[in-house]
mmCIF file of C-alpha atoms in Angstrom:
data_model
loop_
_atom_site.group_PDB
_atom_site.id
_atom_site.type_symbol
_atom_site.label_atom_id
_atom_site.label_comp_id
_atom_site.label_asym_id
_atom_site.label_seq_id
_atom_site.Cartn_x
_atom_site.Cartn_y
_atom_site.Cartn_z
ATOM 1 C CA MET A 1178 0.000 0.000 0.000
ATOM 2 C CA GLU A 1179 1.204 3.532 -0.770
ATOM 3 C CA LEU A 1180 2.428 5.435 2.302
ATOM 4 C CA ALA A 1181 0.606 8.652 1.353
ATOM 5 C CA ALA A 1182 -2.718 6.822 0.990
ATOM 6 C CA ALA A 1183 -2.269 5.108 4.367
ATOM 7 C CA ILE A 1184 -1.558 8.441 6.028
ATOM 8 C CA GLU A 1185 -4.743 9.943 4.588
ATOM 9 C CA GLN A 1186 -6.770 7.012 5.936
ATOM 10 C CA PHE A 1187 -5.161 7.363 9.359
ATOM 11 C CA ILE A 1188 -5.895 11.099 9.517
ATOM 12 C CA ALA A 1189 -9.511 10.458 8.565
ATOM 13 C CA ALA A 1190 -9.756 7.819 11.297
ATOM 14 C CA VAL A 1191 -8.389 10.022 14.092
ATOM 15 C CA ARG A 1192 -10.650 12.869 13.020
ATOM 16 C CA LEU A 1193 -13.919 10.966 12.491
ATOM 17 C CA GLU A 1194 -13.668 7.774 14.532
ATOM 18 C CA TYR A 1195 -11.547 8.664 17.540
ATOM 19 C CA GLY A 1196 -12.893 12.150 18.204
ATOM 20 C CA TYR A 1197 -9.466 13.771 18.615
ATOM 21 C CA SER A 1198 -9.333 17.553 18.808
ATOM 22 C CA GLU A 1199 -8.627 19.462 15.607
ATOM 23 C CA HIS A 1200 -5.363 20.667 17.161
ATOM 24 C CA THR A 1201 -4.199 17.055 17.636
ATOM 25 C CA VAL A 1202 -5.325 16.081 14.136
ATOM 26 C CA ARG A 1203 -3.362 18.975 12.616
ATOM 27 C CA ALA A 1204 -0.258 17.970 14.594
ATOM 28 C CA TYR A 1205 -0.533 14.382 13.291
ATOM 29 C CA GLN A 1206 -1.038 15.724 9.789
ATOM 30 C CA ARG A 1207 2.049 17.963 9.905
ATOM 31 C CA ASP A 1208 4.267 15.247 11.338
ATOM 32 C CA LEU A 1209 3.192 12.538 8.922
ATOM 33 C CA ARG A 1210 3.343 14.771 5.853
ATOM 34 C CA SER A 1211 6.910 15.676 6.789
ATOM 35 C CA PHE A 1212 7.731 11.990 7.273
ATOM 36 C CA CYS A 1213 6.079 11.107 3.955
ATOM 37 C CA ASP A 1214 8.112 13.781 2.121
ATOM 38 C CA PHE A 1215 11.313 12.438 3.691
ATOM 39 C CA ALA A 1216 10.369 8.856 2.795
ATOM 40 C CA GLU A 1217 9.587 9.724 -0.828
ATOM 41 C CA GLU A 1218 12.866 11.638 -1.175
ATOM 42 C CA SER A 1219 14.561 8.482 0.087
ATOM 43 C CA GLY A 1220 12.741 6.377 -2.507
ATOM 44 C CA ALA A 1221 10.361 4.762 -0.003
ATOM 45 C CA HIS A 1222 6.839 5.125 -1.367
ATOM 46 C CA THR A 1223 5.160 2.100 0.195
ATOM 47 C CA LEU A 1224 4.408 0.936 3.719
ATOM 48 C CA ALA A 1225 6.700 -2.036 3.260
ATOM 49 C CA ALA A 1226 9.636 0.332 2.704
ATOM 50 C CA CYS A 1227 8.989 2.269 5.911
ATOM 51 C CA ASP A 1228 11.336 0.462 8.236
ATOM 52 C CA LEU A 1229 12.937 1.454 11.523
ATOM 53 C CA GLU A 1230 16.026 2.935 9.881
ATOM 54 C CA LEU A 1231 13.916 5.219 7.700
ATOM 55 C CA MET A 1232 12.060 6.517 10.743
ATOM 56 C CA ARG A 1233 15.304 7.071 12.631
ATOM 57 C CA GLY A 1234 16.691 8.884 9.605
ATOM 58 C CA TRP A 1235 13.741 11.270 9.570
ATOM 59 C CA LEU A 1236 14.068 11.961 13.300
ATOM 60 C CA TRP A 1237 17.834 12.502 12.960
ATOM 61 C CA GLN A 1238 17.249 15.001 10.138
ATOM 62 C CA ARG A 1239 14.763 16.921 12.253
ATOM 63 C CA GLN A 1240 17.161 16.928 15.167
ATOM 64 C CA GLN A 1241 19.864 18.397 12.906
ATOM 65 C CA HIS A 1242 17.440 21.165 11.960
ATOM 66 C CA GLY A 1243 17.392 22.198 15.611
ATOM 67 C CA LEU A 1244 13.954 20.989 16.655
ATOM 68 C CA ALA A 1245 13.325 20.891 20.393
ATOM 69 C CA ALA A 1246 13.329 17.613 22.298
ATOM 70 C CA SER A 1247 9.627 18.099 23.060
ATOM 71 C CA THR A 1248 8.853 18.343 19.322
ATOM 72 C CA LEU A 1249 10.895 15.234 18.569
ATOM 73 C CA ALA A 1250 9.064 13.407 21.359
ATOM 74 C CA ARG A 1251 5.774 14.347 19.709
ATOM 75 C CA ASN A 1252 7.110 13.125 16.349
ATOM 76 C CA VAL A 1253 7.930 9.757 17.904
ATOM 77 C CA ALA A 1254 4.466 9.587 19.484
ATOM 78 C CA THR A 1255 2.911 10.305 16.076
ATOM 79 C CA LEU A 1256 4.862 7.496 14.412
ATOM 80 C CA LYS A 1257 3.924 5.107 17.217
ATOM 81 C CA SER A 1258 0.227 5.982 16.895
ATOM 82 C CA PHE A 1259 0.364 5.582 13.121
ATOM 83 C CA GLY A 1260 2.217 2.260 13.430
ATOM 84 C CA SER A 1261 -0.246 0.893 15.987
ATOM 85 C CA TRP A 1262 -3.167 1.864 13.756
ATOM 86 C CA LEU A 1263 -1.577 0.130 10.760
ATOM 87 C CA GLU A 1264 -1.076 -3.002 12.815
ATOM 88 C CA ARG A 1265 -4.662 -3.019 14.101
ATOM 89 C CA ARG A 1266 -5.977 -2.571 10.563
ATOM 90 C CA ARG A 1267 -3.608 -5.301 9.365
ATOM 91 C CA LEU A 1268 -2.175 -2.961 6.773
ATOM 92 C CA ALA A 1269 1.317 -3.771 8.019
ATOM 93 C CA PRO A 1270 2.567 -6.955 9.706
ATOM 94 C CA GLY A 1271 4.309 -5.144 12.544
ATOM 95 C CA SER A 1272 5.038 -1.688 13.894
ATOM 96 C CA PRO A 1273 8.735 -0.736 13.620
ATOM 97 C CA ALA A 1274 7.860 2.519 15.371
ATOM 98 C CA SER A 1275 7.242 0.590 18.594
ATOM 99 C CA ARG A 1276 11.032 0.324 18.946
ATOM 100 C CA LEU A 1277 11.572 4.080 18.753
ATOM 101 C CA ARG A 1278 12.490 5.930 21.919
ATOM 102 C CA ALA A 1279 11.547 9.524 22.482
ATOM 103 C CA PRO A 1280 14.259 11.914 23.673
ATOM 104 C CA LYS A 1281 13.826 13.087 27.223
ATOM 105 C CA SER A 1282 12.691 16.675 27.356
ATOM 106 C CA ARG A 1283 12.954 18.983 30.318
ATOM 107 C CA ARG A 1284 9.447 19.912 31.314
ATOM 108 C CA GLU A 1285 9.306 23.677 31.713
ATOM 109 C CA LEU A 1286 7.017 25.208 34.268
ATOM 110 C CA PRO A 1287 4.156 27.159 32.702
ATOM 111 C CA ARG A 1288 4.036 30.920 32.895
ATOM 112 C CA VAL A 1289 1.807 32.055 35.745
ATOM 113 C CA LEU A 1290 0.612 35.587 36.477
ATOM 114 C CA ALA A 1291 0.769 37.049 39.950
ATOM 115 C CA ASP A 1292 -2.492 37.969 41.693
ATOM 116 C CA GLU A 1293 -1.962 41.679 41.077
ATOM 117 C CA GLN A 1294 -1.237 41.085 37.373
ATOM 118 C CA ILE A 1295 -4.453 39.191 36.667
ATOM 119 C CA THR A 1296 -6.335 41.788 38.708
ATOM 120 C CA ARG A 1297 -4.902 44.591 36.556
ATOM 121 C CA ILE A 1298 -5.826 42.759 33.342
ATOM 122 C CA LEU A 1299 -9.418 42.125 34.409
ATOM 123 C CA ASP A 1300 -9.844 45.623 35.860
ATOM 124 C CA ARG A 1301 -8.666 47.163 32.576
ATOM 125 C CA ALA A 1302 -11.124 45.042 30.635
ATOM 126 C CA ALA A 1303 -13.940 45.993 33.032
ATOM 127 C CA ARG A 1304 -13.231 49.718 32.623
ATOM 128 C CA LEU A 1305 -13.290 49.422 28.828
ATOM 129 C CA ALA A 1306 -16.552 47.454 28.983
ATOM 130 C CA GLU A 1307 -18.212 50.311 30.908
ATOM 131 C CA SER A 1308 -18.453 52.167 27.570
ATOM 132 C CA GLY A 1309 -21.067 49.646 26.452
ATOM 133 C CA ASP A 1310 -19.136 48.861 23.274
ATOM 134 C CA PRO A 1311 -20.165 45.296 22.254
ATOM 135 C CA ASP A 1312 -16.603 44.262 21.397
ATOM 136 C CA GLN A 1313 -15.363 45.435 24.793
ATOM 137 C CA LEU A 1314 -18.245 43.696 26.577
ATOM 138 C CA ARG A 1315 -17.328 40.467 24.791
ATOM 139 C CA ASP A 1316 -13.595 40.832 25.477
ATOM 140 C CA HIS A 1317 -14.241 41.436 29.180
ATOM 141 C CA ALA A 1318 -16.434 38.331 29.381
ATOM 142 C CA VAL A 1319 -13.855 36.251 27.472
ATOM 143 C CA LEU A 1320 -11.000 37.223 29.797
ATOM 144 C CA GLU A 1321 -13.077 36.711 32.934
ATOM 145 C CA LEU A 1322 -14.280 33.293 31.761
ATOM 146 C CA LEU A 1323 -10.829 32.066 30.712
ATOM 147 C CA TYR A 1324 -9.501 32.835 34.178
ATOM 148 C CA ALA A 1325 -12.577 31.989 36.274
ATOM 149 C CA SER A 1326 -13.208 28.582 34.706
ATOM 150 C CA ALA A 1327 -9.694 27.746 33.444
ATOM 151 C CA LEU A 1328 -11.062 26.934 29.976
ATOM 152 C CA ARG A 1329 -9.013 25.955 26.964
ATOM 153 C CA VAL A 1330 -9.384 28.450 24.120
ATOM 154 C CA SER A 1331 -11.010 25.733 21.978
ATOM 155 C CA GLU A 1332 -13.590 25.112 24.709
ATOM 156 C CA LEU A 1333 -14.405 28.797 25.030
ATOM 157 C CA CYS A 1334 -14.825 29.282 21.271
ATOM 158 C CA ALA A 1335 -17.010 26.162 20.998
ATOM 159 C CA LEU A 1336 -19.237 27.220 23.904
ATOM 160 C CA ASP A 1337 -22.899 27.416 22.875
ATOM 161 C CA LEU A 1338 -25.670 29.515 24.398
ATOM 162 C CA VAL A 1339 -27.403 26.377 25.638
ATOM 163 C CA GLY A 1340 -24.258 25.536 27.577
ATOM 164 C CA VAL A 1341 -24.535 28.653 29.742
ATOM 165 C CA ASP A 1342 -26.551 28.365 32.962
ATOM 166 C CA ARG A 1343 -26.655 31.845 34.442
ATOM 167 C CA ARG A 1344 -28.808 30.829 37.393
ATOM 168 C CA GLU A 1345 -26.415 28.078 38.500
ATOM 169 C CA ARG A 1346 -23.381 30.064 37.324
ATOM 170 C CA THR A 1347 -21.938 27.217 35.276
ATOM 171 C CA VAL A 1348 -20.901 26.546 31.687
ATOM 172 C CA ARG A 1349 -21.016 23.176 29.925
ATOM 173 C CA VAL A 1350 -18.029 22.673 27.639
ATOM 174 C CA LEU A 1351 -16.737 19.961 25.351
ATOM 175 C CA GLY A 1352 -13.110 19.136 26.136
ATOM 176 C CA LYS A 1353 -10.464 16.911 24.599
ATOM 177 C CA GLY A 1354 -11.657 13.573 23.286
ATOM 178 C CA GLY A 1355 -15.244 14.835 23.184
ATOM 179 C CA LYS A 1356 -15.524 14.729 26.990
ATOM 180 C CA GLU A 1357 -18.214 17.015 28.340
ATOM 181 C CA ARG A 1358 -17.898 18.712 31.716
ATOM 182 C CA VAL A 1359 -19.726 21.386 33.685
ATOM 183 C CA VAL A 1360 -17.508 24.127 35.089
ATOM 184 C CA PRO A 1361 -18.444 26.771 37.686
ATOM 185 C CA LEU A 1362 -17.673 30.454 37.339
ATOM 186 C CA GLY A 1363 -17.374 33.150 39.977
ATOM 187 C CA ALA A 1364 -19.531 36.231 40.509
ATOM 188 C CA PRO A 1365 -17.333 38.683 38.510
ATOM 189 C CA ALA A 1366 -17.228 36.322 35.520
ATOM 190 C CA ALA A 1367 -20.972 35.677 35.767
ATOM 191 C CA SER A 1368 -21.619 39.424 35.826
ATOM 192 C CA ALA A 1369 -19.364 40.093 32.815
ATOM 193 C CA LEU A 1370 -20.932 37.218 30.903
ATOM 194 C CA GLY A 1371 -24.420 38.444 31.743
ATOM 195 C CA SER A 1372 -23.660 41.977 30.517
ATOM 196 C CA TYR A 1373 -22.258 40.581 27.283
ATOM 197 C CA LEU A 1374 -25.261 38.298 26.665
ATOM 198 C CA GLU A 1375 -27.763 41.068 27.403
ATOM 199 C CA ALA A 1376 -26.150 43.941 25.500
ATOM 200 C CA GLY A 1377 -23.008 42.878 23.655
ATOM 201 C CA ARG A 1378 -24.092 39.756 21.847
ATOM 202 C CA PRO A 1379 -27.351 41.187 20.426
ATOM 203 C CA ALA A 1380 -25.396 44.163 19.036
ATOM 204 C CA LEU A 1381 -22.804 41.881 17.434
ATOM 205 C CA ALA A 1382 -25.530 39.638 15.993
ATOM 206 C CA ALA A 1383 -27.266 42.685 14.504
ATOM 207 C CA ARG A 1384 -24.185 43.447 12.413
ATOM 208 C CA ALA A 1385 -24.547 40.233 10.400
ATOM 209 C CA GLU A 1386 -27.210 39.132 7.937
ATOM 210 C CA GLN A 1387 -27.000 35.568 9.238
ATOM 211 C CA PRO A 1388 -25.336 35.535 12.670
ATOM 212 C CA ASP A 1389 -24.432 32.270 14.344
ATOM 213 C CA ALA A 1390 -27.536 31.529 16.381
ATOM 214 C CA THR A 1391 -25.916 28.905 18.597
ATOM 215 C CA ALA A 1392 -22.523 30.370 19.514
ATOM 216 C CA CYS A 1393 -22.086 32.119 22.828
ATOM 217 C CA PHE A 1394 -19.243 34.351 21.695
ATOM 218 C CA LEU A 1395 -19.540 36.185 18.392
ATOM 219 C CA SER A 1396 -16.984 38.042 16.309
ATOM 220 C CA ARG A 1397 -17.592 41.620 15.251
ATOM 221 C CA ARG A 1398 -19.170 40.220 12.078
ATOM 222 C CA GLY A 1399 -21.613 37.987 13.922
ATOM 223 C CA ALA A 1400 -19.822 34.683 13.286
ATOM 224 C CA ARG A 1401 -18.597 32.341 16.007
ATOM 225 C CA LEU A 1402 -15.537 33.853 17.657
ATOM 226 C CA GLY A 1403 -12.349 32.144 16.463
ATOM 227 C CA SER A 1404 -9.335 31.059 18.481
ATOM 228 C CA ASN A 1405 -7.020 33.475 16.629
ATOM 229 C CA ALA A 1406 -9.061 36.436 17.834
ATOM 230 C CA VAL A 1407 -8.849 35.179 21.416
ATOM 231 C CA TYR A 1408 -5.092 34.688 21.072
ATOM 232 C CA ARG A 1409 -4.683 38.273 19.855
ATOM 233 C CA LEU A 1410 -6.803 39.615 22.711
ATOM 234 C CA VAL A 1411 -4.879 37.775 25.426
ATOM 235 C CA ALA A 1412 -1.480 38.448 23.831
ATOM 236 C CA ARG A 1413 -2.254 42.171 23.753
ATOM 237 C CA GLU A 1414 -3.096 42.163 27.454
ATOM 238 C CA LEU A 1415 -0.116 40.034 28.492
ATOM 239 C CA GLU A 1416 2.296 42.288 26.601
ATOM 240 C CA ARG A 1417 1.502 44.965 29.176
ATOM 241 C CA GLU A 1418 2.546 42.722 32.038
ATOM 242 C CA PRO A 1419 6.209 42.066 32.931
ATOM 243 C CA GLY A 1420 7.555 38.538 32.689
ATOM 244 C CA GLY A 1421 8.599 36.229 29.895
ATOM 245 C CA GLY A 1422 6.986 33.106 28.590
ATOM 246 C CA PRO A 1423 4.011 32.352 26.345
ATOM 247 C CA ARG A 1424 1.423 35.063 25.799
ATOM 248 C CA GLY A 1425 -1.540 32.945 24.741
ATOM 249 C CA PRO A 1426 -4.845 32.106 26.458
ATOM 250 C CA HIS A 1427 -3.312 29.040 28.102
ATOM 251 C CA THR A 1428 -1.460 31.401 30.440
ATOM 252 C CA LEU A 1429 -4.790 32.309 32.040
ATOM 253 C CA ARG A 1430 -5.617 28.607 32.414
ATOM 254 C CA HIS A 1431 -2.229 27.960 34.042
ATOM 255 C CA THR A 1432 -2.743 30.958 36.300
ATOM 256 C CA ALA A 1433 -6.207 29.854 37.411
ATOM 257 C CA ALA A 1434 -5.016 26.330 38.243
ATOM 258 C CA THR A 1435 -2.025 27.568 40.212
ATOM 259 C CA HIS A 1436 -4.057 30.152 42.122
ATOM 260 C CA LEU A 1437 -6.570 27.459 43.068
ATOM 261 C CA LEU A 1438 -3.839 25.219 44.466
ATOM 262 C CA ASN A 1439 -2.191 28.145 46.245
ATOM 263 C CA GLY A 1440 -5.573 28.851 47.810
ATOM 264 C CA GLY A 1441 -5.859 25.316 49.161
ATOM 265 C CA ALA A 1442 -7.957 23.567 46.504
ATOM 266 C CA ASP A 1443 -7.655 19.780 46.347
ATOM 267 C CA LEU A 1444 -5.573 18.472 43.435
ATOM 268 C CA ARG A 1445 -8.379 16.127 42.339
ATOM 269 C CA VAL A 1446 -10.835 19.020 42.236
ATOM 270 C CA VAL A 1447 -8.454 21.046 40.060
ATOM 271 C CA GLN A 1448 -8.007 18.006 37.803
ATOM 272 C CA GLU A 1449 -11.764 17.788 37.323
ATOM 273 C CA LEU A 1450 -12.075 21.522 36.707
ATOM 274 C CA LEU A 1451 -9.344 21.437 34.047
ATOM 275 C CA GLY A 1452 -10.710 18.296 32.395
ATOM 276 C CA HIS A 1453 -7.426 16.390 32.672
ATOM 277 C CA SER A 1454 -7.744 12.651 32.134
ATOM 278 C CA SER A 1455 -4.527 12.044 34.065
ATOM 279 C CA LEU A 1456 -3.590 13.461 37.455
ATOM 280 C CA ALA A 1457 0.006 13.739 36.236
ATOM 281 C CA SER A 1458 -1.055 16.546 33.891
ATOM 282 C CA THR A 1459 -2.418 18.511 36.832
ATOM 283 C CA GLN A 1460 0.574 17.904 39.091
ATOM 284 C CA VAL A 1461 2.738 20.325 37.112
ATOM 285 C CA TYR A 1462 0.870 23.101 38.917
ATOM 286 C CA THR A 1463 1.997 21.770 42.287
ATOM 287 C CA HIS A 1464 5.556 22.276 41.054
ATOM 288 C CA VAL A 1465 4.729 25.891 40.214
ATOM 289 C CA SER A 1466 3.397 26.402 43.741
ATOM 290 C CA THR A 1467 6.490 24.738 45.222
ATOM 291 C CA GLU A 1468 8.803 26.916 43.151
ATOM 292 C CA ARG A 1469 7.045 30.037 44.367
ATOM 293 C CA LEU A 1470 7.194 28.828 47.956
ATOM 294 C CA ALA A 1471 10.909 28.161 47.625
ATOM 295 C CA GLU A 1472 11.520 31.592 46.098
ATOM 296 C CA SER A 1473 9.577 33.303 48.893
ATOM 297 C CA TYR A 1474 11.558 31.305 51.443
ATOM 298 C CA ARG A 1475 14.879 32.313 49.900
ATOM 299 C CA GLN A 1476 13.891 35.967 49.891
ATOM 300 C CA ALA A 1477 12.330 36.122 53.363
ATOM 301 C CA HIS A 1478 14.103 33.638 55.647
ATOM 302 C CA PRO A 1479 17.179 35.108 57.374
ATOM 303 C CA ARG A 1480 19.074 31.811 57.157
ATOM 304 C CA ALA A 1481 17.950 30.754 53.694
#
């Protein structure tokens, strides 16, 4: 069987059958297209020609191009997933990728905002929303919700009106792997969301001939708000705050999780709030808390 055809079938399977997020599907697609290009340049067009040495050659080439260990680890995981799928479908007798080993990558702690930084960001957004401008009302609600409920940007953009329960102060979101969960939100976020739904959203919907009737958050043209717009909004706000690291919406999710743990929340509760399938994914935030504790100790203790 041709390698390119097998890759297309695999991508269709992970998208339609396994319910993977579009972000994961795109990552698989990028990795396997790169591998396919490398294989074809090496004269390997079929599955039978895709042996362990070819895979190692592709990974070595990517390493020489300066890719990070974390990216190479993802590449290995992609090849392993593809190989396992081929084996299950009996399209290949074995999975050479099962013998690949991912390079160990140093897990960096996520960027987390201090209490006063997130307060400044949300206060700025609230002041701008006082004008009644529909875009500012939406942006205030978006920022409050990202922090209050620790949502992924994909979950926020996919949020529907029917998923908002203003009386119970909860939102129902669809997370990774199609897993649904109900997440609470605090009073400030509920207030910002209410103002947006009452005044901002109708004004945004009125700008379009056929606005999205189901989406909670609308763009200025009345369509469902996209992740790129949310990235730009958060990046603009984070640029005003000192500190390095990523400037995307995930920073607000990291911040919310860390602040919860710093405030005494149980790790299992934070895991459920974040929608993590594994507790190990949530435990990174305990390291953030420990690092901050250690830094405070070094600065404050006379015999540190």
